[in-house]
Short mmCIF file of N, CA and C in Angstrom, two decimals:
data_model
loop_
_atom_site.label_atom_id
_atom_site.label_comp_id
_atom_site.label_asym_id
_atom_site.label_seq_id
_atom_site.Cartn_x
_atom_site.Cartn_y
_atom_site.Cartn_z
N MET U 1462 0.84 -1.18 0.00
CA MET U 1462 0.00 0.00 0.00
C MET U 1462 0.89 1.25 0.00
N THR U 1463 0.49 2.24 -0.80
CA THR U 1463 1.25 3.47 -0.88
C THR U 1463 0.56 4.58 -0.09
N TYR U 1464 1.26 5.65 0.10
CA TYR U 1464 0.69 6.86 0.70
C TYR U 1464 -0.58 7.27 -0.04
N PHE U 1465 -0.59 7.14 -1.34
CA PHE U 1465 -1.71 7.58 -2.17
C PHE U 1465 -2.98 6.77 -1.89
N ASP U 1466 -2.82 5.53 -1.45
CA ASP U 1466 -3.96 4.70 -1.09
C ASP U 1466 -4.62 5.16 0.21
N THR U 1467 -3.92 5.94 1.01
CA THR U 1467 -4.42 6.37 2.31
C THR U 1467 -5.17 7.70 2.25
N LEU U 1468 -5.13 8.36 1.11
CA LEU U 1468 -5.72 9.70 1.00
C LEU U 1468 -7.24 9.67 0.99
N ALA U 1469 -7.83 10.60 1.71
CA ALA U 1469 -9.29 10.78 1.64
C ALA U 1469 -9.68 11.26 0.25
N ARG U 1470 -8.84 12.10 -0.36
CA ARG U 1470 -9.05 12.55 -1.73
C ARG U 1470 -7.69 12.82 -2.36
N SER U 1471 -7.51 12.28 -3.53
CA SER U 1471 -6.29 12.50 -4.31
C SER U 1471 -6.50 13.72 -5.21
N TYR U 1472 -5.42 14.36 -5.58
CA TYR U 1472 -5.52 15.44 -6.57
C TYR U 1472 -6.09 14.92 -7.89
N VAL U 1473 -5.91 13.65 -8.16
CA VAL U 1473 -6.46 13.03 -9.37
C VAL U 1473 -7.99 13.16 -9.37
N ASP U 1474 -8.59 13.18 -8.19
CA ASP U 1474 -10.05 13.21 -8.06
C ASP U 1474 -10.62 14.61 -7.85
N VAL U 1475 -9.80 15.64 -7.99
CA VAL U 1475 -10.29 17.01 -7.86
C VAL U 1475 -10.87 17.44 -9.21
N ASP U 1476 -12.12 17.83 -9.20
CA ASP U 1476 -12.81 18.26 -10.42
C ASP U 1476 -12.27 19.62 -10.87
N THR U 1477 -11.79 19.68 -12.09
CA THR U 1477 -11.30 20.94 -12.66
C THR U 1477 -12.08 21.32 -13.92
N SER U 1478 -13.19 20.64 -14.18
CA SER U 1478 -13.93 20.84 -15.42
C SER U 1478 -14.57 22.23 -15.52
N LYS U 1479 -14.97 22.80 -14.40
CA LYS U 1479 -15.59 24.14 -14.39
C LYS U 1479 -14.80 25.09 -13.53
N GLY U 1480 -13.55 24.78 -13.32
CA GLY U 1480 -12.70 25.48 -12.37
C GLY U 1480 -12.29 24.47 -11.31
N VAL U 1481 -11.30 24.82 -10.53
CA VAL U 1481 -10.81 23.90 -9.49
C VAL U 1481 -11.78 23.92 -8.32
N ASP U 1482 -12.41 22.78 -8.07
CA ASP U 1482 -13.37 22.65 -6.99
C ASP U 1482 -12.68 22.95 -5.65
N THR U 1483 -13.18 23.96 -4.96
CA THR U 1483 -12.52 24.43 -3.74
C THR U 1483 -12.49 23.37 -2.65
N GLU U 1484 -13.64 22.78 -2.36
CA GLU U 1484 -13.71 21.79 -1.28
C GLU U 1484 -12.83 20.58 -1.57
N GLN U 1485 -12.86 20.10 -2.79
CA GLN U 1485 -12.04 18.94 -3.17
C GLN U 1485 -10.55 19.27 -3.11
N PHE U 1486 -10.18 20.47 -3.55
CA PHE U 1486 -8.79 20.91 -3.47
C PHE U 1486 -8.32 20.93 -2.02
N LEU U 1487 -9.15 21.46 -1.13
CA LEU U 1487 -8.77 21.51 0.28
C LEU U 1487 -8.60 20.12 0.86
N GLU U 1488 -9.49 19.19 0.53
CA GLU U 1488 -9.36 17.81 1.01
C GLU U 1488 -8.07 17.17 0.52
N ALA U 1489 -7.76 17.37 -0.75
CA ALA U 1489 -6.53 16.79 -1.31
C ALA U 1489 -5.30 17.43 -0.68
N THR U 1490 -5.36 18.72 -0.41
CA THR U 1490 -4.21 19.42 0.16
C THR U 1490 -3.99 19.01 1.61
N GLU U 1491 -5.06 18.69 2.33
CA GLU U 1491 -4.90 18.16 3.68
C GLU U 1491 -4.12 16.85 3.64
N GLY U 1492 -4.34 16.06 2.61
CA GLY U 1492 -3.57 14.83 2.42
C GLY U 1492 -2.10 15.11 2.15
N LEU U 1493 -1.85 16.17 1.39
CA LEU U 1493 -0.47 16.56 1.11
C LEU U 1493 0.25 16.94 2.39
N VAL U 1494 -0.43 17.65 3.28
CA VAL U 1494 0.18 18.04 4.56
C VAL U 1494 0.60 16.81 5.35
N LYS U 1495 -0.22 15.77 5.31
CA LYS U 1495 0.09 14.53 6.04
C LYS U 1495 1.30 13.81 5.48
N LEU U 1496 1.63 14.10 4.24
CA LEU U 1496 2.81 13.50 3.61
C LEU U 1496 4.07 13.83 4.41
N PHE U 1497 4.11 15.02 4.99
CA PHE U 1497 5.30 15.43 5.74
C PHE U 1497 5.52 14.57 6.97
N ASP U 1498 4.46 13.96 7.51
CA ASP U 1498 4.61 13.04 8.64
C ASP U 1498 5.50 11.86 8.27
N LEU U 1499 5.43 11.45 7.01
CA LEU U 1499 6.20 10.30 6.55
C LEU U 1499 7.69 10.60 6.39
N LEU U 1500 8.05 11.87 6.40
CA LEU U 1500 9.45 12.23 6.22
C LEU U 1500 10.26 12.02 7.49
N GLY U 1501 9.56 11.83 8.61
CA GLY U 1501 10.23 11.41 9.83
C GLY U 1501 11.04 12.46 10.55
N SER U 1502 10.71 13.74 10.39
CA SER U 1502 11.46 14.77 11.09
C SER U 1502 10.49 15.80 11.67
N ALA U 1503 10.70 16.13 12.92
CA ALA U 1503 9.87 17.15 13.58
C ALA U 1503 10.11 18.52 12.95
N ALA U 1504 11.19 18.66 12.20
CA ALA U 1504 11.49 19.93 11.55
C ALA U 1504 10.38 20.34 10.58
N PHE U 1505 9.61 19.38 10.11
CA PHE U 1505 8.56 19.70 9.14
C PHE U 1505 7.28 20.20 9.79
N SER U 1506 7.21 20.18 11.11
CA SER U 1506 5.98 20.64 11.77
C SER U 1506 5.70 22.10 11.46
N VAL U 1507 6.74 22.92 11.35
CA VAL U 1507 6.52 24.34 11.03
C VAL U 1507 5.99 24.48 9.60
N VAL U 1508 6.44 23.64 8.68
CA VAL U 1508 5.94 23.65 7.31
C VAL U 1508 4.48 23.23 7.30
N GLN U 1509 4.18 22.16 8.04
CA GLN U 1509 2.80 21.69 8.13
C GLN U 1509 1.89 22.76 8.74
N ASN U 1510 2.37 23.41 9.79
CA ASN U 1510 1.56 24.46 10.42
C ASN U 1510 1.29 25.59 9.45
N ASP U 1511 2.27 25.95 8.67
CA ASP U 1511 2.11 27.02 7.68
C ASP U 1511 1.08 26.60 6.62
N MET U 1512 1.22 25.39 6.12
CA MET U 1512 0.28 24.90 5.11
C MET U 1512 -1.13 24.80 5.69
N ASN U 1513 -1.25 24.28 6.91
CA ASN U 1513 -2.56 24.18 7.55
C ASN U 1513 -3.18 25.55 7.76
N GLY U 1514 -2.35 26.55 8.07
CA GLY U 1514 -2.85 27.91 8.21
C GLY U 1514 -3.42 28.44 6.90
N ASN U 1515 -2.75 28.12 5.80
CA ASN U 1515 -3.23 28.55 4.50
C ASN U 1515 -4.50 27.80 4.09
N ILE U 1516 -4.57 26.53 4.42
CA ILE U 1516 -5.79 25.75 4.17
C ILE U 1516 -6.96 26.38 4.95
N LYS U 1517 -6.70 26.74 6.19
CA LYS U 1517 -7.73 27.33 7.04
C LYS U 1517 -8.24 28.65 6.43
N LYS U 1518 -7.34 29.47 5.93
CA LYS U 1518 -7.74 30.75 5.31
C LYS U 1518 -8.67 30.50 4.12
N ILE U 1519 -8.32 29.56 3.30
CA ILE U 1519 -9.14 29.26 2.12
C ILE U 1519 -10.47 28.66 2.55
N ARG U 1520 -10.44 27.73 3.51
CA ARG U 1520 -11.66 27.08 3.97
C ARG U 1520 -12.63 28.10 4.59
N GLU U 1521 -12.12 29.02 5.39
CA GLU U 1521 -12.99 30.02 6.00
C GLU U 1521 -13.68 30.87 4.94
N ARG U 1522 -12.94 31.24 3.92
CA ARG U 1522 -13.55 32.02 2.83
C ARG U 1522 -14.59 31.17 2.10
N TYR U 1523 -14.23 29.94 1.81
CA TYR U 1523 -15.15 29.03 1.13
C TYR U 1523 -16.44 28.88 1.94
N LEU U 1524 -16.32 28.62 3.22
CA LEU U 1524 -17.49 28.39 4.07
C LEU U 1524 -18.35 29.63 4.27
N SER U 1525 -17.77 30.81 4.05
CA SER U 1525 -18.56 32.03 4.17
C SER U 1525 -19.64 32.10 3.11
N ASN U 1526 -19.42 31.42 1.97
CA ASN U 1526 -20.43 31.34 0.91
C ASN U 1526 -20.02 30.22 -0.05
N PRO U 1527 -20.32 28.97 0.30
CA PRO U 1527 -19.89 27.83 -0.51
C PRO U 1527 -20.36 27.88 -1.96
N THR U 1528 -21.52 28.43 -2.20
CA THR U 1528 -22.02 28.50 -3.58
C THR U 1528 -21.19 29.48 -4.42
N ALA U 1529 -20.94 30.66 -3.87
CA ALA U 1529 -20.18 31.67 -4.61
C ALA U 1529 -18.70 31.33 -4.72
N ASN U 1530 -18.19 30.55 -3.77
CA ASN U 1530 -16.76 30.22 -3.73
C ASN U 1530 -16.51 28.75 -4.07
N ASN U 1531 -17.38 28.17 -4.89
CA ASN U 1531 -17.29 26.73 -5.17
C ASN U 1531 -16.04 26.34 -5.96
N THR U 1532 -15.45 27.27 -6.69
CA THR U 1532 -14.17 26.99 -7.35
C THR U 1532 -13.13 27.98 -6.82
N LEU U 1533 -11.89 27.61 -6.92
CA LEU U 1533 -10.82 28.51 -6.48
C LEU U 1533 -10.81 29.79 -7.31
N GLU U 1534 -11.12 29.66 -8.59
CA GLU U 1534 -11.15 30.82 -9.47
C GLU U 1534 -12.21 31.82 -9.01
N GLU U 1535 -13.40 31.30 -8.66
CA GLU U 1535 -14.48 32.18 -8.18
C GLU U 1535 -14.13 32.78 -6.83
N LEU U 1536 -13.53 32.00 -5.97
CA LEU U 1536 -13.11 32.47 -4.66
C LEU U 1536 -12.16 33.66 -4.81
N MET U 1537 -11.16 33.53 -5.68
CA MET U 1537 -10.21 34.63 -5.89
C MET U 1537 -10.91 35.85 -6.48
N LYS U 1538 -11.77 35.63 -7.45
CA LYS U 1538 -12.50 36.72 -8.09
C LYS U 1538 -13.36 37.46 -7.06
N ASN U 1539 -14.07 36.72 -6.22
CA ASN U 1539 -14.94 37.31 -5.22
C ASN U 1539 -14.16 38.07 -4.16
N GLU U 1540 -12.97 37.62 -3.86
CA GLU U 1540 -12.17 38.26 -2.83
C GLU U 1540 -11.37 39.45 -3.38
N SER U 1541 -11.20 39.52 -4.69
CA SER U 1541 -10.31 40.51 -5.30
C SER U 1541 -10.62 41.97 -4.97
N PRO U 1542 -11.88 42.38 -4.80
CA PRO U 1542 -12.12 43.79 -4.48
C PRO U 1542 -11.73 44.18 -3.05
N GLU U 1543 -11.51 43.21 -2.20
CA GLU U 1543 -11.21 43.48 -0.80
C GLU U 1543 -9.75 43.90 -0.61
N LYS U 1544 -9.53 44.73 0.38
CA LYS U 1544 -8.17 45.19 0.66
C LYS U 1544 -7.28 44.04 1.12
N LYS U 1545 -7.79 43.22 2.04
CA LYS U 1545 -7.05 42.04 2.51
C LYS U 1545 -7.63 40.82 1.82
N ARG U 1546 -6.82 40.18 1.01
CA ARG U 1546 -7.24 38.99 0.27
C ARG U 1546 -6.58 37.77 0.92
N VAL U 1547 -7.07 37.42 2.09
CA VAL U 1547 -6.47 36.40 2.95
C VAL U 1547 -6.47 35.02 2.28
N ALA U 1548 -7.60 34.60 1.73
CA ALA U 1548 -7.68 33.28 1.11
C ALA U 1548 -6.82 33.23 -0.15
N THR U 1549 -6.83 34.29 -0.93
CA THR U 1549 -6.02 34.34 -2.15
C THR U 1549 -4.54 34.25 -1.80
N GLU U 1550 -4.13 34.92 -0.75
CA GLU U 1550 -2.75 34.85 -0.30
C GLU U 1550 -2.40 33.42 0.12
N GLY U 1551 -3.30 32.78 0.84
CA GLY U 1551 -3.07 31.38 1.23
C GLY U 1551 -2.93 30.48 0.03
N LEU U 1552 -3.76 30.71 -0.97
CA LEU U 1552 -3.71 29.91 -2.20
C LEU U 1552 -2.41 30.17 -2.95
N LEU U 1553 -1.98 31.41 -3.00
CA LEU U 1553 -0.71 31.75 -3.66
C LEU U 1553 0.42 30.96 -3.02
N TRP U 1554 0.45 30.91 -1.72
CA TRP U 1554 1.53 30.21 -1.03
C TRP U 1554 1.43 28.71 -1.20
N LEU U 1555 0.23 28.18 -1.20
CA LEU U 1555 0.07 26.72 -1.36
C LEU U 1555 0.43 26.25 -2.76
N THR U 1556 0.33 27.12 -3.74
CA THR U 1556 0.60 26.71 -5.12
C THR U 1556 1.95 27.21 -5.62
N SER U 1557 2.87 27.46 -4.70
CA SER U 1557 4.20 27.94 -5.06
C SER U 1557 5.20 26.80 -5.03
N LEU U 1558 5.05 25.87 -5.94
CA LEU U 1558 5.99 24.75 -6.04
C LEU U 1558 6.94 24.99 -7.20
N ASP U 1559 8.08 24.41 -7.11
CA ASP U 1559 9.07 24.54 -8.16
C ASP U 1559 9.25 23.19 -8.85
N ASN U 1560 10.43 22.88 -9.28
CA ASN U 1560 10.72 21.71 -10.10
C ASN U 1560 10.63 20.40 -9.30
N PRO U 1561 9.62 19.57 -9.56
CA PRO U 1561 9.47 18.34 -8.80
C PRO U 1561 10.48 17.25 -9.16
N THR U 1562 11.31 17.48 -10.16
CA THR U 1562 12.28 16.46 -10.53
C THR U 1562 13.61 16.65 -9.82
N GLU U 1563 13.82 17.78 -9.18
CA GLU U 1563 15.05 18.01 -8.42
C GLU U 1563 15.00 17.20 -7.13
N GLU U 1564 16.13 17.09 -6.47
CA GLU U 1564 16.12 16.51 -5.13
C GLU U 1564 15.21 17.37 -4.27
N LEU U 1565 14.53 16.77 -3.32
CA LEU U 1565 13.51 17.46 -2.56
C LEU U 1565 14.02 18.71 -1.85
N ASN U 1566 15.20 18.60 -1.21
CA ASN U 1566 15.69 19.76 -0.47
C ASN U 1566 15.97 20.93 -1.40
N ALA U 1567 16.47 20.69 -2.60
CA ALA U 1567 16.74 21.76 -3.56
C ALA U 1567 15.45 22.39 -4.05
N SER U 1568 14.49 21.57 -4.38
CA SER U 1568 13.21 22.07 -4.87
C SER U 1568 12.48 22.86 -3.79
N PHE U 1569 12.39 22.31 -2.58
CA PHE U 1569 11.69 22.99 -1.49
C PHE U 1569 12.39 24.31 -1.14
N THR U 1570 13.72 24.28 -1.08
CA THR U 1570 14.47 25.48 -0.72
C THR U 1570 14.25 26.57 -1.76
N LYS U 1571 14.33 26.22 -3.03
CA LYS U 1571 14.12 27.21 -4.10
C LYS U 1571 12.72 27.80 -4.03
N SER U 1572 11.73 26.96 -3.83
CA SER U 1572 10.34 27.44 -3.72
C SER U 1572 10.19 28.36 -2.52
N TYR U 1573 10.77 27.98 -1.40
CA TYR U 1573 10.68 28.81 -0.20
C TYR U 1573 11.33 30.17 -0.43
N GLU U 1574 12.52 30.17 -1.00
CA GLU U 1574 13.25 31.42 -1.24
C GLU U 1574 12.46 32.36 -2.15
N GLN U 1575 11.78 31.80 -3.16
CA GLN U 1575 11.07 32.61 -4.13
C GLN U 1575 9.71 33.09 -3.65
N THR U 1576 9.17 32.47 -2.61
CA THR U 1576 7.80 32.81 -2.24
C THR U 1576 7.65 33.24 -0.78
N LEU U 1577 7.90 32.36 0.14
CA LEU U 1577 7.54 32.61 1.53
C LEU U 1577 8.59 33.34 2.35
N ARG U 1578 9.84 33.21 2.00
CA ARG U 1578 10.91 33.75 2.82
C ARG U 1578 10.70 35.22 3.18
N LYS U 1579 10.31 36.02 2.22
CA LYS U 1579 10.15 37.46 2.45
C LYS U 1579 9.03 37.77 3.45
N HIS U 1580 8.16 36.80 3.68
CA HIS U 1580 7.05 37.00 4.60
C HIS U 1580 7.34 36.49 6.01
N HIS U 1581 8.47 35.84 6.19
CA HIS U 1581 8.82 35.28 7.49
C HIS U 1581 9.87 36.14 8.18
N SER U 1582 9.80 36.14 9.49
CA SER U 1582 10.74 36.92 10.29
C SER U 1582 12.10 36.24 10.32
N ILE U 1583 13.06 36.95 10.80
CA ILE U 1583 14.43 36.42 10.91
C ILE U 1583 14.47 35.23 11.86
N VAL U 1584 13.50 35.11 12.74
CA VAL U 1584 13.43 33.99 13.68
C VAL U 1584 12.89 32.73 12.98
N ILE U 1585 11.93 32.89 12.09
CA ILE U 1585 11.28 31.75 11.43
C ILE U 1585 12.12 31.21 10.27
N ARG U 1586 12.84 32.04 9.58
CA ARG U 1586 13.60 31.60 8.40
C ARG U 1586 14.54 30.43 8.68
N PRO U 1587 15.31 30.45 9.77
CA PRO U 1587 16.18 29.30 10.03
C PRO U 1587 15.41 28.00 10.28
N VAL U 1588 14.22 28.09 10.84
CA VAL U 1588 13.42 26.90 11.09
C VAL U 1588 13.04 26.25 9.75
N PHE U 1589 12.64 27.07 8.78
CA PHE U 1589 12.34 26.53 7.47
C PHE U 1589 13.61 25.97 6.81
N GLY U 1590 14.74 26.65 7.01
CA GLY U 1590 16.00 26.14 6.48
C GLY U 1590 16.34 24.77 7.04
N LEU U 1591 16.08 24.59 8.33
CA LEU U 1591 16.32 23.30 8.98
C LEU U 1591 15.42 22.23 8.36
N ALA U 1592 14.18 22.57 8.13
CA ALA U 1592 13.24 21.61 7.53
C ALA U 1592 13.72 21.21 6.14
N MET U 1593 14.23 22.15 5.38
CA MET U 1593 14.69 21.84 4.02
C MET U 1593 15.88 20.88 4.07
N LYS U 1594 16.74 21.06 5.06
CA LYS U 1594 17.90 20.17 5.20
C LYS U 1594 17.49 18.77 5.66
N ALA U 1595 16.31 18.66 6.27
CA ALA U 1595 15.83 17.36 6.76
C ALA U 1595 15.15 16.53 5.67
N CYS U 1596 15.03 17.08 4.47
CA CYS U 1596 14.39 16.33 3.38
C CYS U 1596 15.23 15.09 3.03
N PRO U 1597 14.58 13.96 2.89
CA PRO U 1597 15.33 12.76 2.49
C PRO U 1597 15.67 12.80 1.00
N TYR U 1598 16.60 11.95 0.61
CA TYR U 1598 16.87 11.80 -0.81
C TYR U 1598 15.63 11.21 -1.47
N ARG U 1599 15.47 11.49 -2.74
CA ARG U 1599 14.28 11.06 -3.48
C ARG U 1599 14.08 9.54 -3.36
N LYS U 1600 15.13 8.77 -3.50
CA LYS U 1600 15.04 7.30 -3.41
C LYS U 1600 14.48 6.88 -2.05
N ASP U 1601 14.98 7.48 -0.98
CA ASP U 1601 14.50 7.17 0.36
C ASP U 1601 13.07 7.64 0.56
N PHE U 1602 12.74 8.77 -0.02
CA PHE U 1602 11.39 9.31 0.06
C PHE U 1602 10.39 8.35 -0.58
N TYR U 1603 10.74 7.83 -1.75
CA TYR U 1603 9.86 6.87 -2.43
C TYR U 1603 9.57 5.66 -1.54
N GLU U 1604 10.59 5.19 -0.86
CA GLU U 1604 10.40 4.05 0.05
C GLU U 1604 9.44 4.42 1.18
N LYS U 1605 9.60 5.63 1.74
CA LYS U 1605 8.76 6.06 2.85
C LYS U 1605 7.29 6.17 2.45
N ILE U 1606 7.02 6.50 1.19
CA ILE U 1606 5.63 6.65 0.75
C ILE U 1606 5.11 5.39 0.06
N GLY U 1607 5.91 4.34 0.08
CA GLY U 1607 5.46 3.04 -0.43
C GLY U 1607 5.51 2.89 -1.94
N VAL U 1608 6.25 3.75 -2.61
CA VAL U 1608 6.39 3.63 -4.07
C VAL U 1608 7.58 2.70 -4.33
N LEU U 1609 7.24 1.40 -4.45
CA LEU U 1609 8.28 0.38 -4.53
C LEU U 1609 8.26 -0.38 -5.85
N ASP U 1610 7.25 -0.12 -6.68
CA ASP U 1610 7.16 -0.84 -7.95
C ASP U 1610 6.54 0.07 -9.02
N GLU U 1611 6.35 -0.48 -10.19
CA GLU U 1611 5.81 0.31 -11.31
C GLU U 1611 4.39 0.80 -11.04
N ASP U 1612 3.58 0.00 -10.36
CA ASP U 1612 2.22 0.42 -10.04
C ASP U 1612 2.23 1.63 -9.11
N GLY U 1613 3.07 1.58 -8.09
CA GLY U 1613 3.19 2.70 -7.17
C GLY U 1613 3.73 3.93 -7.87
N LEU U 1614 4.70 3.73 -8.76
CA LEU U 1614 5.26 4.84 -9.53
C LEU U 1614 4.20 5.47 -10.43
N ALA U 1615 3.37 4.65 -11.05
CA ALA U 1615 2.30 5.16 -11.91
C ALA U 1615 1.29 5.95 -11.08
N GLN U 1616 0.97 5.44 -9.91
CA GLN U 1616 0.03 6.12 -9.01
C GLN U 1616 0.60 7.48 -8.59
N MET U 1617 1.88 7.50 -8.24
CA MET U 1617 2.53 8.74 -7.84
C MET U 1617 2.56 9.73 -9.00
N ARG U 1618 2.88 9.26 -10.18
CA ARG U 1618 2.94 10.15 -11.35
C ARG U 1618 1.57 10.76 -11.65
N ALA U 1619 0.52 9.97 -11.55
CA ALA U 1619 -0.83 10.48 -11.81
C ALA U 1619 -1.19 11.56 -10.78
N TRP U 1620 -0.87 11.32 -9.50
CA TRP U 1620 -1.13 12.29 -8.44
C TRP U 1620 -0.35 13.57 -8.70
N LEU U 1621 0.93 13.41 -9.03
CA LEU U 1621 1.79 14.57 -9.27
C LEU U 1621 1.34 15.35 -10.49
N GLU U 1622 0.97 14.67 -11.56
CA GLU U 1622 0.48 15.36 -12.77
C GLU U 1622 -0.81 16.13 -12.46
N ALA U 1623 -1.69 15.55 -11.67
CA ALA U 1623 -2.93 16.24 -11.31
C ALA U 1623 -2.62 17.47 -10.45
N LEU U 1624 -1.69 17.33 -9.51
CA LEU U 1624 -1.28 18.47 -8.68
C LEU U 1624 -0.66 19.56 -9.55
N GLU U 1625 0.25 19.17 -10.44
CA GLU U 1625 0.89 20.15 -11.33
C GLU U 1625 -0.13 20.86 -12.21
N ASN U 1626 -1.15 20.14 -12.67
CA ASN U 1626 -2.21 20.74 -13.48
C ASN U 1626 -2.97 21.79 -12.67
N ILE U 1627 -3.32 21.47 -11.44
CA ILE U 1627 -4.03 22.42 -10.59
C ILE U 1627 -3.16 23.64 -10.32
N ILE U 1628 -1.90 23.42 -10.02
CA ILE U 1628 -0.99 24.54 -9.78
C ILE U 1628 -0.89 25.42 -11.02
N SER U 1629 -0.79 24.80 -12.18
CA SER U 1629 -0.72 25.55 -13.43
C SER U 1629 -1.98 26.38 -13.66
N ILE U 1630 -3.12 25.80 -13.39
CA ILE U 1630 -4.40 26.52 -13.54
C ILE U 1630 -4.40 27.76 -12.65
N ILE U 1631 -4.03 27.58 -11.39
CA ILE U 1631 -4.06 28.70 -10.44
C ILE U 1631 -3.00 29.73 -10.80
N GLN U 1632 -1.80 29.30 -11.16
CA GLN U 1632 -0.76 30.26 -11.52
C GLN U 1632 -1.15 31.05 -12.77
N ASN U 1633 -1.86 30.41 -13.71
CA ASN U 1633 -2.34 31.13 -14.89
C ASN U 1633 -3.40 32.16 -14.52
N VAL U 1634 -4.23 31.86 -13.54
CA VAL U 1634 -5.21 32.85 -13.05
C VAL U 1634 -4.47 34.04 -12.45
N PHE U 1635 -3.44 33.78 -11.67
CA PHE U 1635 -2.65 34.87 -11.09
C PHE U 1635 -1.99 35.71 -12.18
N LYS U 1636 -1.46 35.07 -13.21
CA LYS U 1636 -0.83 35.80 -14.32
C LYS U 1636 -1.85 36.65 -15.08
N ALA U 1637 -3.04 36.11 -15.30
CA ALA U 1637 -4.08 36.82 -16.03
C ALA U 1637 -4.73 37.93 -15.19
N ASN U 1638 -4.59 37.83 -13.88
CA ASN U 1638 -5.23 38.79 -12.96
C ASN U 1638 -4.21 39.26 -11.92
N PRO U 1639 -3.22 40.05 -12.33
CA PRO U 1639 -2.19 40.46 -11.37
C PRO U 1639 -2.72 41.26 -10.17
N ALA U 1640 -3.89 41.86 -10.32
CA ALA U 1640 -4.47 42.60 -9.19
C ALA U 1640 -4.81 41.68 -8.03
N TYR U 1641 -5.06 40.38 -8.32
CA TYR U 1641 -5.38 39.44 -7.25
C TYR U 1641 -4.27 39.34 -6.22
N ILE U 1642 -3.03 39.48 -6.68
CA ILE U 1642 -1.90 39.29 -5.76
C ILE U 1642 -1.07 40.56 -5.58
N LYS U 1643 -1.57 41.67 -6.07
CA LYS U 1643 -0.86 42.92 -5.92
C LYS U 1643 -0.68 43.24 -4.44
N GLY U 1644 0.53 43.56 -4.08
CA GLY U 1644 0.84 43.92 -2.70
C GLY U 1644 1.15 42.76 -1.78
N MET U 1645 1.13 41.55 -2.32
CA MET U 1645 1.42 40.38 -1.46
C MET U 1645 2.89 40.07 -1.47
#
């Protein structure tokens, strides 16, 4: 059994036909947060807390009007006229991934440097740096998540492709609507 078999919802199962379904995205992202438990280091708790905080921001906005915020695109559009775009900011941070083919510590570090670092205090930055150093090598990571054969590899690739597709959709919305993230 792989990590992907344990998920309540996989990114593969997130409906993107009319926009990225907000509730399904949040469920899948909660599963992603649990992935850090498998890395075996308490250093990732700060990363998990940050991600959970961003999930909470999006969920609160979604729950304020589930019909109007049923897709991430609608949620961002509805929040855009507001001075503080809390859920949009959370989504920006959650979808700031870099090259998934690099070693994990390099990819995570690069993503952190390009996105979140400027928002963290001098006290928090070293904690994230420690977490990045605690990343296992890709080969060891695959073992921890149960990807031991071609079936597991295919399952992981499908999950990753679905995640990358969602990230691409959201990043394209940000590119097409720079006002959504202005000042963040």
